[in-house]
Structures are given as structure tokens and as C-alpha cells.
Short mmCIF file of C-alpha atoms in Angstrom, two decimals:
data_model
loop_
_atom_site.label_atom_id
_atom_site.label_comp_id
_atom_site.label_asym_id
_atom_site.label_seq_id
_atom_site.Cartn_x
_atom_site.Cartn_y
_atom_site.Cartn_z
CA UNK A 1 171.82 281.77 47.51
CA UNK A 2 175.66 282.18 48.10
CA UNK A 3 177.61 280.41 50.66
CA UNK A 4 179.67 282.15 52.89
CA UNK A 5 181.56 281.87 56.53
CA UNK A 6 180.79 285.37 58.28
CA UNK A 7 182.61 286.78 61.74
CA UNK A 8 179.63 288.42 63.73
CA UNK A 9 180.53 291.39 65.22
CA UNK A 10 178.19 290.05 67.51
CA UNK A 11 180.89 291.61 70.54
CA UNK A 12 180.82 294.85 69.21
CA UNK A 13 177.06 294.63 69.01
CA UNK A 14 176.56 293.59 72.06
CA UNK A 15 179.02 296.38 73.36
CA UNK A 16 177.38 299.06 72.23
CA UNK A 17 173.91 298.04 73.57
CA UNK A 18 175.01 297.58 77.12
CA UNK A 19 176.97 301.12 76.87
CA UNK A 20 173.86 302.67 75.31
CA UNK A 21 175.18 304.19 72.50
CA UNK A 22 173.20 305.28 70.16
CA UNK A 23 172.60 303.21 65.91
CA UNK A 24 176.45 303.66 64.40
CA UNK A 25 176.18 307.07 62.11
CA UNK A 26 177.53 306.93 58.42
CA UNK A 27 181.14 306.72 58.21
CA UNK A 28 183.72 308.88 56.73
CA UNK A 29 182.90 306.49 53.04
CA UNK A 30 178.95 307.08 53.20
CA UNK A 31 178.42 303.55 54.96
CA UNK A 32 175.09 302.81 56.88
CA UNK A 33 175.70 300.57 59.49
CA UNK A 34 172.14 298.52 61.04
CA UNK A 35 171.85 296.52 64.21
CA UNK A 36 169.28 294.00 63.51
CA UNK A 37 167.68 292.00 66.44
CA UNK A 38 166.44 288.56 66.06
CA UNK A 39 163.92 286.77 68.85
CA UNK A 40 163.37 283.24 67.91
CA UNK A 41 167.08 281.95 67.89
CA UNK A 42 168.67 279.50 67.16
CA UNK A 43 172.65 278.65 65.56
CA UNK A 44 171.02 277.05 62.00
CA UNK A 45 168.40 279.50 61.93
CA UNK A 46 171.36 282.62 62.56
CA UNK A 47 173.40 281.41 60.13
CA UNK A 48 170.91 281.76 57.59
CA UNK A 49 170.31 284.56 58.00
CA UNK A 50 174.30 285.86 58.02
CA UNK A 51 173.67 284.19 54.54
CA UNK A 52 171.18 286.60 53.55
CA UNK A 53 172.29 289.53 55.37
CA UNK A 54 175.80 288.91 53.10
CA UNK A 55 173.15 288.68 49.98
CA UNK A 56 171.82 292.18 51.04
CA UNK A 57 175.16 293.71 51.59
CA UNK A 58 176.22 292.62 48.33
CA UNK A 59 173.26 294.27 46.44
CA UNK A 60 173.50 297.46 49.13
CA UNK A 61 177.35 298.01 49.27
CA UNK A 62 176.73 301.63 51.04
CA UNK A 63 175.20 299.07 53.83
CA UNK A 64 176.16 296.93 56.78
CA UNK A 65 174.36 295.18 58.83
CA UNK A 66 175.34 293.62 62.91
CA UNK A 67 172.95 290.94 64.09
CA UNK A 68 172.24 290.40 67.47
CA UNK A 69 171.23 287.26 68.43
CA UNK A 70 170.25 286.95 71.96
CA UNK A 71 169.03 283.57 73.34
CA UNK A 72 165.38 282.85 72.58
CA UNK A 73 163.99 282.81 75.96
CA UNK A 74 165.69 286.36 76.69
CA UNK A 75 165.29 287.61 73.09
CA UNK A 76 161.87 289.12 73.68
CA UNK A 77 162.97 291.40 77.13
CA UNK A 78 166.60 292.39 75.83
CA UNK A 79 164.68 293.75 72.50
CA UNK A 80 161.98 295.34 74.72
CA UNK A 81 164.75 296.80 76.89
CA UNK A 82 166.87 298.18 73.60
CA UNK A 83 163.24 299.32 72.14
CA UNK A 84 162.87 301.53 75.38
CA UNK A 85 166.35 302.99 75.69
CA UNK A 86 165.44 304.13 71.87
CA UNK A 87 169.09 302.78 70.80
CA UNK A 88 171.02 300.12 69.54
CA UNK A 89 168.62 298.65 67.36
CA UNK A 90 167.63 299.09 63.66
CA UNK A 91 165.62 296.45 62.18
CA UNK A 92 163.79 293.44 64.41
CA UNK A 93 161.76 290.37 65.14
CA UNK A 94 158.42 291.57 65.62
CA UNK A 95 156.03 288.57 66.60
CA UNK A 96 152.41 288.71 66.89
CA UNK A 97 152.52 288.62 70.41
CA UNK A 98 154.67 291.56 70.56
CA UNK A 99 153.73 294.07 68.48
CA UNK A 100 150.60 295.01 70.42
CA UNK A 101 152.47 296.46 72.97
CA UNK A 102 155.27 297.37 71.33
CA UNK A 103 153.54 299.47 69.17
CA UNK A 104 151.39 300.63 72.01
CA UNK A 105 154.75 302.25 73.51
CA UNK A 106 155.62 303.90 70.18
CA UNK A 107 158.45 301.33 69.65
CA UNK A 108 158.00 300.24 66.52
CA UNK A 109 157.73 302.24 63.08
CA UNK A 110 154.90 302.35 60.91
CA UNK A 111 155.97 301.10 57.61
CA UNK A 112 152.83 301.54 55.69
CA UNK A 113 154.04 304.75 53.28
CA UNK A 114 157.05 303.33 52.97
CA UNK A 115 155.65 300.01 51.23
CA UNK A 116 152.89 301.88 49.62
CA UNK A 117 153.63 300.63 45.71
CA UNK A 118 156.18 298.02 46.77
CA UNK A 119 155.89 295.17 44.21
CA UNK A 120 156.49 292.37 46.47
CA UNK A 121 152.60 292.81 47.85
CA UNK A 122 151.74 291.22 44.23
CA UNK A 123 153.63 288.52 45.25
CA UNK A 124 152.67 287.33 48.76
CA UNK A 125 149.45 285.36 49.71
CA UNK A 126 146.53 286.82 51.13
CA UNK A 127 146.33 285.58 54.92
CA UNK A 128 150.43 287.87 54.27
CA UNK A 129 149.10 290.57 53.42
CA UNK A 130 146.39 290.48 55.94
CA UNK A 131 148.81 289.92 58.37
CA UNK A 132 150.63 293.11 57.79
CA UNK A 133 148.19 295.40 58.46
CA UNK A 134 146.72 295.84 62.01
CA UNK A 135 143.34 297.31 62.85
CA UNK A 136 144.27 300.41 62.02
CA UNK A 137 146.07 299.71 58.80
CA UNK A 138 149.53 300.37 60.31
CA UNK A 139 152.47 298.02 59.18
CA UNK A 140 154.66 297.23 61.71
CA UNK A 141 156.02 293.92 60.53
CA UNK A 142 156.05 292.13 57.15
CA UNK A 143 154.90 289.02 57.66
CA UNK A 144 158.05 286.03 57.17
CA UNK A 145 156.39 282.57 57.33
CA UNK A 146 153.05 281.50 59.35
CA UNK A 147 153.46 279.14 62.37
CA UNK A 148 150.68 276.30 63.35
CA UNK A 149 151.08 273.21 65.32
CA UNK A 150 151.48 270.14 64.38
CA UNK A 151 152.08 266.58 66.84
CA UNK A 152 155.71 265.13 65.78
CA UNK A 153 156.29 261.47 67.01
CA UNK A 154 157.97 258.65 66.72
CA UNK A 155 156.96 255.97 64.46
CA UNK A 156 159.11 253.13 65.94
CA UNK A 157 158.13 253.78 69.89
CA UNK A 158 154.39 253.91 68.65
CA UNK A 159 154.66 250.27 67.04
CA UNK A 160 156.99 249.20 69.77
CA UNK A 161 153.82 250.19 72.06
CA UNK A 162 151.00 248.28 69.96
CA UNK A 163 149.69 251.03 67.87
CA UNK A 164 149.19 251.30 64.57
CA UNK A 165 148.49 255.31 63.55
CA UNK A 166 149.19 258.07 65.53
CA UNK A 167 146.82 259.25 67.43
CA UNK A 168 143.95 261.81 66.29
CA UNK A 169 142.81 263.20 69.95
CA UNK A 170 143.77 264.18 72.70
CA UNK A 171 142.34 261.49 74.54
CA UNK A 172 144.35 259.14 72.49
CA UNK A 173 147.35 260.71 73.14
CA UNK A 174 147.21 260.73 76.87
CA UNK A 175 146.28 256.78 76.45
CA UNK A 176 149.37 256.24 74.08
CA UNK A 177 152.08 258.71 75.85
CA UNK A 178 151.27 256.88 78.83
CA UNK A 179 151.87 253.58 77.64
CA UNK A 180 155.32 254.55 76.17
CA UNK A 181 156.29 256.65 79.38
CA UNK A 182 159.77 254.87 80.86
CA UNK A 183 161.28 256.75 83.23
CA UNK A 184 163.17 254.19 84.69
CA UNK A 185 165.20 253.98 80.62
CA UNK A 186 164.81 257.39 80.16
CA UNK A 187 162.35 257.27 77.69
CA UNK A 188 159.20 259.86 77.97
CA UNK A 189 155.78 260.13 76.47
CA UNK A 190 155.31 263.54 75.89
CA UNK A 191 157.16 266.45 76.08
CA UNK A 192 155.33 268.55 77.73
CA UNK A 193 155.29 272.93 78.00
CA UNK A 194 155.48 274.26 81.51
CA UNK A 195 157.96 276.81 81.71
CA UNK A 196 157.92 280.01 78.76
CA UNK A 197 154.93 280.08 77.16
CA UNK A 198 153.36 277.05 78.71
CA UNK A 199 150.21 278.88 78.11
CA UNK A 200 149.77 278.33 75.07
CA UNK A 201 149.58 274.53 74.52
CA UNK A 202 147.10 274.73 77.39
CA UNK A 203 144.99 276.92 75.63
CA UNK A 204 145.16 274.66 72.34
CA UNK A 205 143.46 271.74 74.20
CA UNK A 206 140.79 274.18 75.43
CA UNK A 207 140.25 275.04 72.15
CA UNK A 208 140.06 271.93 70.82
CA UNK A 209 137.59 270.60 73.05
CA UNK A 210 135.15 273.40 72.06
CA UNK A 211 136.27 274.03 68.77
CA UNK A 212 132.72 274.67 66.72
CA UNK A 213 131.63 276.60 69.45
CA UNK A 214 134.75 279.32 69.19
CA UNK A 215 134.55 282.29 67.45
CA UNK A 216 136.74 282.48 64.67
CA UNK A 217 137.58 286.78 64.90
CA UNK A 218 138.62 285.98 68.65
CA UNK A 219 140.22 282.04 69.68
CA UNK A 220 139.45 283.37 73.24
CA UNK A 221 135.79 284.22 73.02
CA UNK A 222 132.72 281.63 72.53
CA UNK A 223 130.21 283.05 69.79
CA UNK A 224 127.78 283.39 72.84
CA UNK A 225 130.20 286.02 74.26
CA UNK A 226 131.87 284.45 77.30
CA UNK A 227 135.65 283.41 77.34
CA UNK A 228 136.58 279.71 76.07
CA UNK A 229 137.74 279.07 80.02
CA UNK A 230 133.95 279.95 81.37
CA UNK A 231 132.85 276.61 79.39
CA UNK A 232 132.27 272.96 81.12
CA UNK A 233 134.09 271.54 78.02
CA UNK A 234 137.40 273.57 79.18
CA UNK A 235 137.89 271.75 82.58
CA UNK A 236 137.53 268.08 80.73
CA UNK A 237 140.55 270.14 78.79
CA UNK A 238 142.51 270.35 81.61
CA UNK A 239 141.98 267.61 83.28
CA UNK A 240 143.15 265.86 80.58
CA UNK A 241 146.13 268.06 79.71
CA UNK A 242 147.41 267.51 84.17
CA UNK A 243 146.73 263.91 83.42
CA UNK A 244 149.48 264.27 79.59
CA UNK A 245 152.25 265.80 82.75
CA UNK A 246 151.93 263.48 85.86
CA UNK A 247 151.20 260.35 83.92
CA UNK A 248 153.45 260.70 80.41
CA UNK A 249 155.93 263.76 81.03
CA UNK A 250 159.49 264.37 82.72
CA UNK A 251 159.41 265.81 85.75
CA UNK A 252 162.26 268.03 84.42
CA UNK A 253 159.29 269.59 82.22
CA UNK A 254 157.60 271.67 84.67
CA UNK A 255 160.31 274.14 83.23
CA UNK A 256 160.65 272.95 80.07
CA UNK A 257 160.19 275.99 77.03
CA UNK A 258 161.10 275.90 73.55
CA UNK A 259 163.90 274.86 73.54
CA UNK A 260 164.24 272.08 76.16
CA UNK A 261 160.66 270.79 74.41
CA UNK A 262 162.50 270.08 71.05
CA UNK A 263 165.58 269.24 72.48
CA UNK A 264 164.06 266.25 74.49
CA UNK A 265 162.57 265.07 70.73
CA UNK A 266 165.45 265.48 68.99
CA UNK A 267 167.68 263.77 71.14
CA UNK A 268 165.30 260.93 71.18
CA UNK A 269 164.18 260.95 74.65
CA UNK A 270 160.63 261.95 74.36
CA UNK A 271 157.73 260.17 71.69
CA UNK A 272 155.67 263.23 71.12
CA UNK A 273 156.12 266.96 70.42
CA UNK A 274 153.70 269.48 69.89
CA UNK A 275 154.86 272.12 68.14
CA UNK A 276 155.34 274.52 65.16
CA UNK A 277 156.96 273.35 61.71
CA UNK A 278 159.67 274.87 62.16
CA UNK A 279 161.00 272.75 64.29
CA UNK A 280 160.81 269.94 60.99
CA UNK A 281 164.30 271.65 60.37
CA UNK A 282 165.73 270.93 63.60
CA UNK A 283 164.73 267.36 63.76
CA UNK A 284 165.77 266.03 60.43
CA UNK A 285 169.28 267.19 61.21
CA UNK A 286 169.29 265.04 64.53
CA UNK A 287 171.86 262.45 64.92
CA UNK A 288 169.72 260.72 67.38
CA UNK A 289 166.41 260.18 65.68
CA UNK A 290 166.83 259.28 62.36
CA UNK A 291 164.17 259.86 59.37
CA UNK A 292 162.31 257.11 59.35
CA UNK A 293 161.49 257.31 63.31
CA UNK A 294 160.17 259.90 63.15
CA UNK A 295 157.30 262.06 61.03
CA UNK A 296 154.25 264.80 61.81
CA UNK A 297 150.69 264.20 62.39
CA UNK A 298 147.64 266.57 61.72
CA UNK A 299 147.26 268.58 65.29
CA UNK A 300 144.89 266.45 67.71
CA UNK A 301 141.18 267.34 68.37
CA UNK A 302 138.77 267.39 71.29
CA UNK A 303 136.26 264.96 71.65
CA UNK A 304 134.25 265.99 68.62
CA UNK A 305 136.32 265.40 66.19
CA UNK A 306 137.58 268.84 65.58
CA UNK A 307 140.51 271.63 66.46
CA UNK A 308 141.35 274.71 66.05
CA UNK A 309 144.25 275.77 64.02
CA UNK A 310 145.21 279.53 65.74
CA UNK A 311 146.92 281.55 63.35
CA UNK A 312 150.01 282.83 64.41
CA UNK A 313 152.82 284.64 62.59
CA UNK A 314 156.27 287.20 62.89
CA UNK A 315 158.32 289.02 60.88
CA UNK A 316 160.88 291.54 59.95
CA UNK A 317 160.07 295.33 61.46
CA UNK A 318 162.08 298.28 62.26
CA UNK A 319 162.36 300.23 65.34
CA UNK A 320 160.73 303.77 65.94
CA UNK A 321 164.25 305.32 67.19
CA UNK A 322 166.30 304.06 64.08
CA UNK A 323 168.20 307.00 62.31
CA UNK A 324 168.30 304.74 59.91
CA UNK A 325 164.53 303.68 59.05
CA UNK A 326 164.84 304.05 54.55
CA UNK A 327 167.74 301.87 55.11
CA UNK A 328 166.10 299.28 57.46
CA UNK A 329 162.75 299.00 55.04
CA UNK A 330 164.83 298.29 52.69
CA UNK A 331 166.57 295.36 54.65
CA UNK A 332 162.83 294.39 55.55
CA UNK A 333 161.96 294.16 51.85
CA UNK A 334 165.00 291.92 50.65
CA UNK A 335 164.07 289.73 53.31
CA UNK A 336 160.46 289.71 52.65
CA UNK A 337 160.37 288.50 48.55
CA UNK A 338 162.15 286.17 45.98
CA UNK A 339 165.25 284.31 47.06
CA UNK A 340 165.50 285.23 50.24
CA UNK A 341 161.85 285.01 51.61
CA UNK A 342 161.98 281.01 49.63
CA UNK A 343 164.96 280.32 51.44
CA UNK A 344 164.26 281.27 54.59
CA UNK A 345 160.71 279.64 54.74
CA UNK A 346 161.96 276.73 53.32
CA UNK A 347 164.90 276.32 56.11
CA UNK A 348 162.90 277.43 59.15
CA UNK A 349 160.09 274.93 57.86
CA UNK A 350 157.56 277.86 57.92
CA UNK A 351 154.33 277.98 56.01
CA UNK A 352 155.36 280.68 52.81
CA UNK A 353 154.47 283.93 52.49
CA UNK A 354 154.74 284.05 48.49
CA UNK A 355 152.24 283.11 46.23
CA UNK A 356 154.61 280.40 44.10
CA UNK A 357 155.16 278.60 46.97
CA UNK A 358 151.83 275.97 46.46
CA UNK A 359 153.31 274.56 43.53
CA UNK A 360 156.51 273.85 45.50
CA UNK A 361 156.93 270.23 46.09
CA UNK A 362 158.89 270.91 48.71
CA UNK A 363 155.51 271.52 50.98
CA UNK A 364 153.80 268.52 49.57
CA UNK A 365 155.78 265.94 51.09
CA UNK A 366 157.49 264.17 53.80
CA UNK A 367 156.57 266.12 57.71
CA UNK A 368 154.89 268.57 55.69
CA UNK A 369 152.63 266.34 54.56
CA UNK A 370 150.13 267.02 57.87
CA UNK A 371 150.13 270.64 56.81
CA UNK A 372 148.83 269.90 53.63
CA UNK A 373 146.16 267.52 54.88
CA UNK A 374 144.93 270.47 57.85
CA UNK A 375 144.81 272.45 55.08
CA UNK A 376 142.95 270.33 52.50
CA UNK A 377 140.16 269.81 56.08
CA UNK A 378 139.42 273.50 57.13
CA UNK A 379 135.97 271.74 58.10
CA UNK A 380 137.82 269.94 60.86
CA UNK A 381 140.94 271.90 61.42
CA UNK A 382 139.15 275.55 62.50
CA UNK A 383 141.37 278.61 61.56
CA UNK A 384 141.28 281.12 64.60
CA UNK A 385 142.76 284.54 65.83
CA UNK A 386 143.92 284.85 68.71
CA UNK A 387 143.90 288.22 70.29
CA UNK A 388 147.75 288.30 70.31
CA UNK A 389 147.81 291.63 69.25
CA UNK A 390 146.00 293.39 72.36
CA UNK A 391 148.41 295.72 74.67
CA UNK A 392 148.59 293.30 77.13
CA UNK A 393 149.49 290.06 75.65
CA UNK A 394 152.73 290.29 77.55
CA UNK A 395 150.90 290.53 80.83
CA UNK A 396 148.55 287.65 79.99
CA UNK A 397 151.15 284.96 79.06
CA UNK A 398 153.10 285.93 82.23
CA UNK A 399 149.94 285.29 84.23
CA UNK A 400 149.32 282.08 82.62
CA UNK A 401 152.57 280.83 82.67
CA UNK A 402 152.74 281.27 86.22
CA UNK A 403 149.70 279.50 86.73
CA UNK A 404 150.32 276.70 84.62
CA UNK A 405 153.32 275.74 86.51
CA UNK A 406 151.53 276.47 89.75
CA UNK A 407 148.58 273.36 88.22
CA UNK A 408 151.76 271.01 87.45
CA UNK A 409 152.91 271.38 91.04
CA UNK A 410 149.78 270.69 92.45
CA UNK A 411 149.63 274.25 93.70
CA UNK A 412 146.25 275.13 92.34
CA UNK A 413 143.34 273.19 90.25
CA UNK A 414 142.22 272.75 87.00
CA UNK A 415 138.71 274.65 88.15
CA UNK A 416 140.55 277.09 90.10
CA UNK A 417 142.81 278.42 86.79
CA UNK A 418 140.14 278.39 84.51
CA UNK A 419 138.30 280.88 87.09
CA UNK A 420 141.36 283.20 87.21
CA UNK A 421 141.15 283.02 83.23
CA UNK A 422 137.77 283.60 82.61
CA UNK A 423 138.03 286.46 85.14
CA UNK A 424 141.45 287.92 83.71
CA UNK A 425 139.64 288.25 80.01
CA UNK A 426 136.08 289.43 81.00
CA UNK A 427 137.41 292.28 82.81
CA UNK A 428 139.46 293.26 80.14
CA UNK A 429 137.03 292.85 77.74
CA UNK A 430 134.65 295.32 79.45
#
């Protein structure tokens, strides 16, 4: 892939968003110009894809292309807000957890003639092609990588502490973030989720402590029919994830999202991380943890030995009220196969998309290597959907954001949330 230095007309961007004008037309020379929204930010991650957006443009001379980058924990509402004005945008992020109602508003564009007969289907795995498609068979996003969690620690505070592995439960990470906790020298067990999207680390440990008895179609739903928070098994989950923040967290983490969560890892204040593998990227180019203090360990189960893996992915999409929508699938494909897809799965640490990629030995070692071993183990790491795609996702993680914090600050109970939960889901279930 070629190397460049780009100026973002990120300004001008930005300008014409806030003004509300509408996608820029053709110019005087034929020229398409696209705005192109990305969600999950952040500066390596951007300027890879100004590589690849220079690629493009160099193949598609009659095209240019302005990303906007907004910051991650604003991305989401500044896209929503440019979806609804029906301007300013072209081509976008679109994340499982935001195309259901996305698409429910008639935001996005349905793809699916467009791609009909595109070759780069042959190419891409099955759980990618799957992912494509909704219920209905609409595409609203190709599929760019596949996120699951992982625990990232730190080898040297482990030993330092008197163990010898990482540990494999939850259980055993409470007992061994605790013993490494430090406030007093600034050094913290775990670094813990409560601010944007605290919800869903709190629903992985309710999953993993009923894990074989989760239904697979649904990571929400017990095969009996009731919602994973109406089971005994999910208060021990709790109970035990309060006990990970008073006893092995910052305090400062009752706010903590993305960001802050792999910022405390990375700058070596913090022994554990839970989080996607993307974030494999971000740590090896620390300057504060170097690479061998630091590595990945297959996600950590319940009490039976088992966990559930939820299936989560995003990708490139393009916007109902484009004028431009031939010019932004075709941004969408180039991004999607060959060069560019490898590159950018590869750099955001992201499980592939393509085919070609299991004979990569890129995936087969180093962090990665806990990917590979979840993988080679689907007996006791569980592969589940989560019903991210249902019109009120947005709603949901809101709620349970908000009530998250509200258990970290002692403002409600373990019992109490799970209620609320269980509640929340049957009625919309009905």
C-alpha cells in the first residue's frame, strides 16, 4: 500500500455539516466529491485510512473523498444527527449496534442490488457474508473485521504478585486484580467500564456465568425463554463484577469508556484490560509498556468453565440521502477486498473478513495467539448473537449505562438492576 502525508479537509468538512449544506455536486471537471464518516476513531486508525482513501482516489481519479473523523464517544450522535438532516454525509461507519435503528429511520441505503454479482463475496468468509445481510436480506454495511474480547495483562505485575498464568475466570481475576491494586503508587488492577458502553462488559460476565444455558440465536435470552438477567447465576455475576470496581479499579473509572479503558493499559497504569483486538495495535506501539510486559489471554469464564464469545462486527455503508450512492458503493467495495481490506484488518488488529487470511501468520502468533486458541475451543468459548440489531439498541445501552454507573456509586443493587433488565427485555419481547 503507498505511503503518503494527506491535509484533511477535515475544516471544510466539518463546515459544511454544521451549515447544512447539502453532499458537494460534481464540479465544473466531472469530479465526485464524498464525505465519509468514521465512528470508532482514533489518529493511527484515521491515518490509515487517508492511506487508502489516497489508494481509491488514485484508481477513481473522477473521485474525492473528505473524511470526517469525529471523536469516538461523539461519533455515533454527530453521524445520527448528519443521517437525519439527510446531508453532509456519503459513505459511513455502520456498527452492529447501529444499523437497527438507523435503518429503521430510513437512514441508511440498501446495498443489496448494487453488490448483486460483486466478486469480492467469493472472497470473504462465511460468518462476512452472513453478516451483511439482515433478516430481511438487506445490506446495509459490508462487514470490515469481527470484534471479540479478549483479557490483555501484564506479565511482569502478575509474577511480581505470585502468579504464574493468567487467570482463566472471573473469579480469578477479581482474586489477582485485587492483589495487584496500588493506589497509593498509582498502579490499578483492572480497568474497569463504567461510563459509554459500560453495559456491555457487564453483560459478558452474565453471560459467562450461564454460558451453556444461553441461547446461541439471542445472547440475551435463556433456551427456556426468560432473559439471561431473570437467572440466580446473573446476580453471583454481578456481585462479582461490583466486587472487580470497589476492590481492584480507579475510582476515576466510574467514567471511564473506550478510550480512557485502553489508555490506563497502555500507559501502564492498570494490569488488566478487557477488550477487543483491536486495541493489540494500540498497545504494541506504547512507549510505556513494552512487549514483553505485556500479552492477551483467552476471555475469562464463569464458574463452569465456559464463556460466551458474542459476535460483534461494523463496517463500511452509505447513507440513504447521498446523491452520490454508485460512487459511495464503490468506495465501500475498495475498502471491503484485497489490499485494502488485508491492511486494514491487519492494522486495526481485527479478525479478517477474507478467506486467505487463515493461512496468514500474522494471526497465528504473538497477542493473537488467544484468538486462535478461542477459536480452536468453540466447546468452551460459546459463539452468541446478540440482538444488536433490534430498533432500540440505542435506547437499551443508554438505560444500562445509566444504571451501571448508578451500581458503582452505590446508588442501586446488583438485584435491583438485574430486575430493571429482565423487565426492560420481556416487555419488549412481547
Amino acid at each position: 500500500m503507498r505511503k503518503r502525508t494527506a491535509a484533511l479537509a477535515l475544516g471544510t468538512a466539518a463546515a459544511m455539516v454544521l451549515t447544512g449544506c447539502s453532499t458537494m455536486s460534481p464540479s465544473a471537471s466531472g469530479t465526485v466529491t464524498l464525505n465519509m464518516v468514521e465512528s470508532l476513531t482514533n489518529p493511527a486508525r484515521t491515518d490509515l485510512l487517508k492511506d487508502l482513501i489516497a489508494d481509491f482516489e488514485q484508481e477513481n481519479p473522477k473521485i474525492k473523498v473528505n473524511l470526517i473523523s469525529p471523536p469516538t464517544e461523539q461519533a455515533d450522535q454527530k453521524i445520527q444527527q448528519m443521517l437525519q438532516s439527510g446531508k453532509g454525509v456519503d459513505a459511513l461507519e455502520v456498527r452492529d449496534i447501529t444499523v437497527g435503528p438507523w435503518s429503521n429511520n430510513g437512514w441508511l441505503y440498501d446495498m443489496k442490488k448494487d453488490l448483486d454479482g460483486w466478486k469480492g463475496w467469493q472472497a470473504m468468509t462465511e460468518n462476512a457474508v452472513k453478516a451483511s445481510e439482515d433478516a430481511k436480506g438487506r445490506t446495509y454495511f459490508v462487514p470490515y473485521g469481527f470484534y471479540g474480547l479478549s483479557l490483555f495483562y501484564r506479565t511482569d505485575l502478575i509474577k511480581d504478585a505470585g502468579f504464574s498464568k493468567p487467570p482463566a475466570t472471573w473469579d480469578e481475576l477479581l482474586e489477582q486484580a485485587s492483589a495487584i491494586h496500588d493506589p497509593a503508587k498509582r498502579r490499578y488492577g483492572y480497568a474497569f467500564r463504567g461510563g459509554a458502553n459500560a453495559n456491555s462488559n457487564a453483560t459478558a460476565v452474565i453471560e459467562a456465568y450461564l454460558a451453556d444455558k444461553v441461547d446461541p440465536a439471542n445472547g440475551f435470552r435463556l433456551k427456556d425463554g426468560g432473559t439471561i438477567f431473570s437467572a440466580p447465576e446473573a446476580l453471583d455475576a454481578m456481585e462479582t463484577y461490583l466486587k472487580l470496581f470497589k476492590q481492584a479499579s480507579p475510582k476515576s473509572s466510574v467514567s471511564w469508556g473506550y478510550p480512557e479503558m485502553v489508555e490506563g493499559f497502555s500507559n501502564g497504569s492498570t494490569a488488566f484490560l478487557l477488550q477487543d483486538p483491536e486495541v493489540i495495535a494500540t498497545v504494541s506501539e506504547s512507549k510505556s509498556v513494552s512487549k514483553d510486559q505485556w500479552d492477551t489471554a483467552p476471555l475469562v469464564a464463569g464458574p463452569g468453565g465456559k464463556t460466551v464469545q458474542p459476535l460483534a462486527t461494523a463496517g463500511w455503508g452509505v447513507a440513504a440521502g447521498s446523491d452520490h450512492k454508485a460512487e459511495a458503493v464503490k468506495l465501500v467495495e475498495f475498502l471491503s477486498q484485497g489490499e485494502a481490506s488485508t491492511a486494514f484488518t491487519k492494522k486495526n488488529s481485527l479478525v479478517p473478513i477474507l478467506k486467505s487470511a487463515t493461512e496468514d501468520s500474522f494471526y497465528k502468533t504473538g497477542p493473537w495467539s488467544s484468538y486462535v486458541t478461542m477459536t480452536e475451543h468453540p466447546e468452551k468459548y460459546l459463539v452468541v448473537t446478540q440482538p444488536r440489531g433490534v430498533a432500540w439498541w440505542t435506547e437499551w445501552e443508554q438505560k444500562a449505562d445509566t444504571d451501571v454507573q448508578k451500581l458503582i456509586l452505590g446508588k442501586t443493587t446488583p438485584k435491583e438492576l438485574l430486575a430493571g433488565w429482565d423487565a426492560y427485555w420481556t416487555e419488549k419481547w412481547k
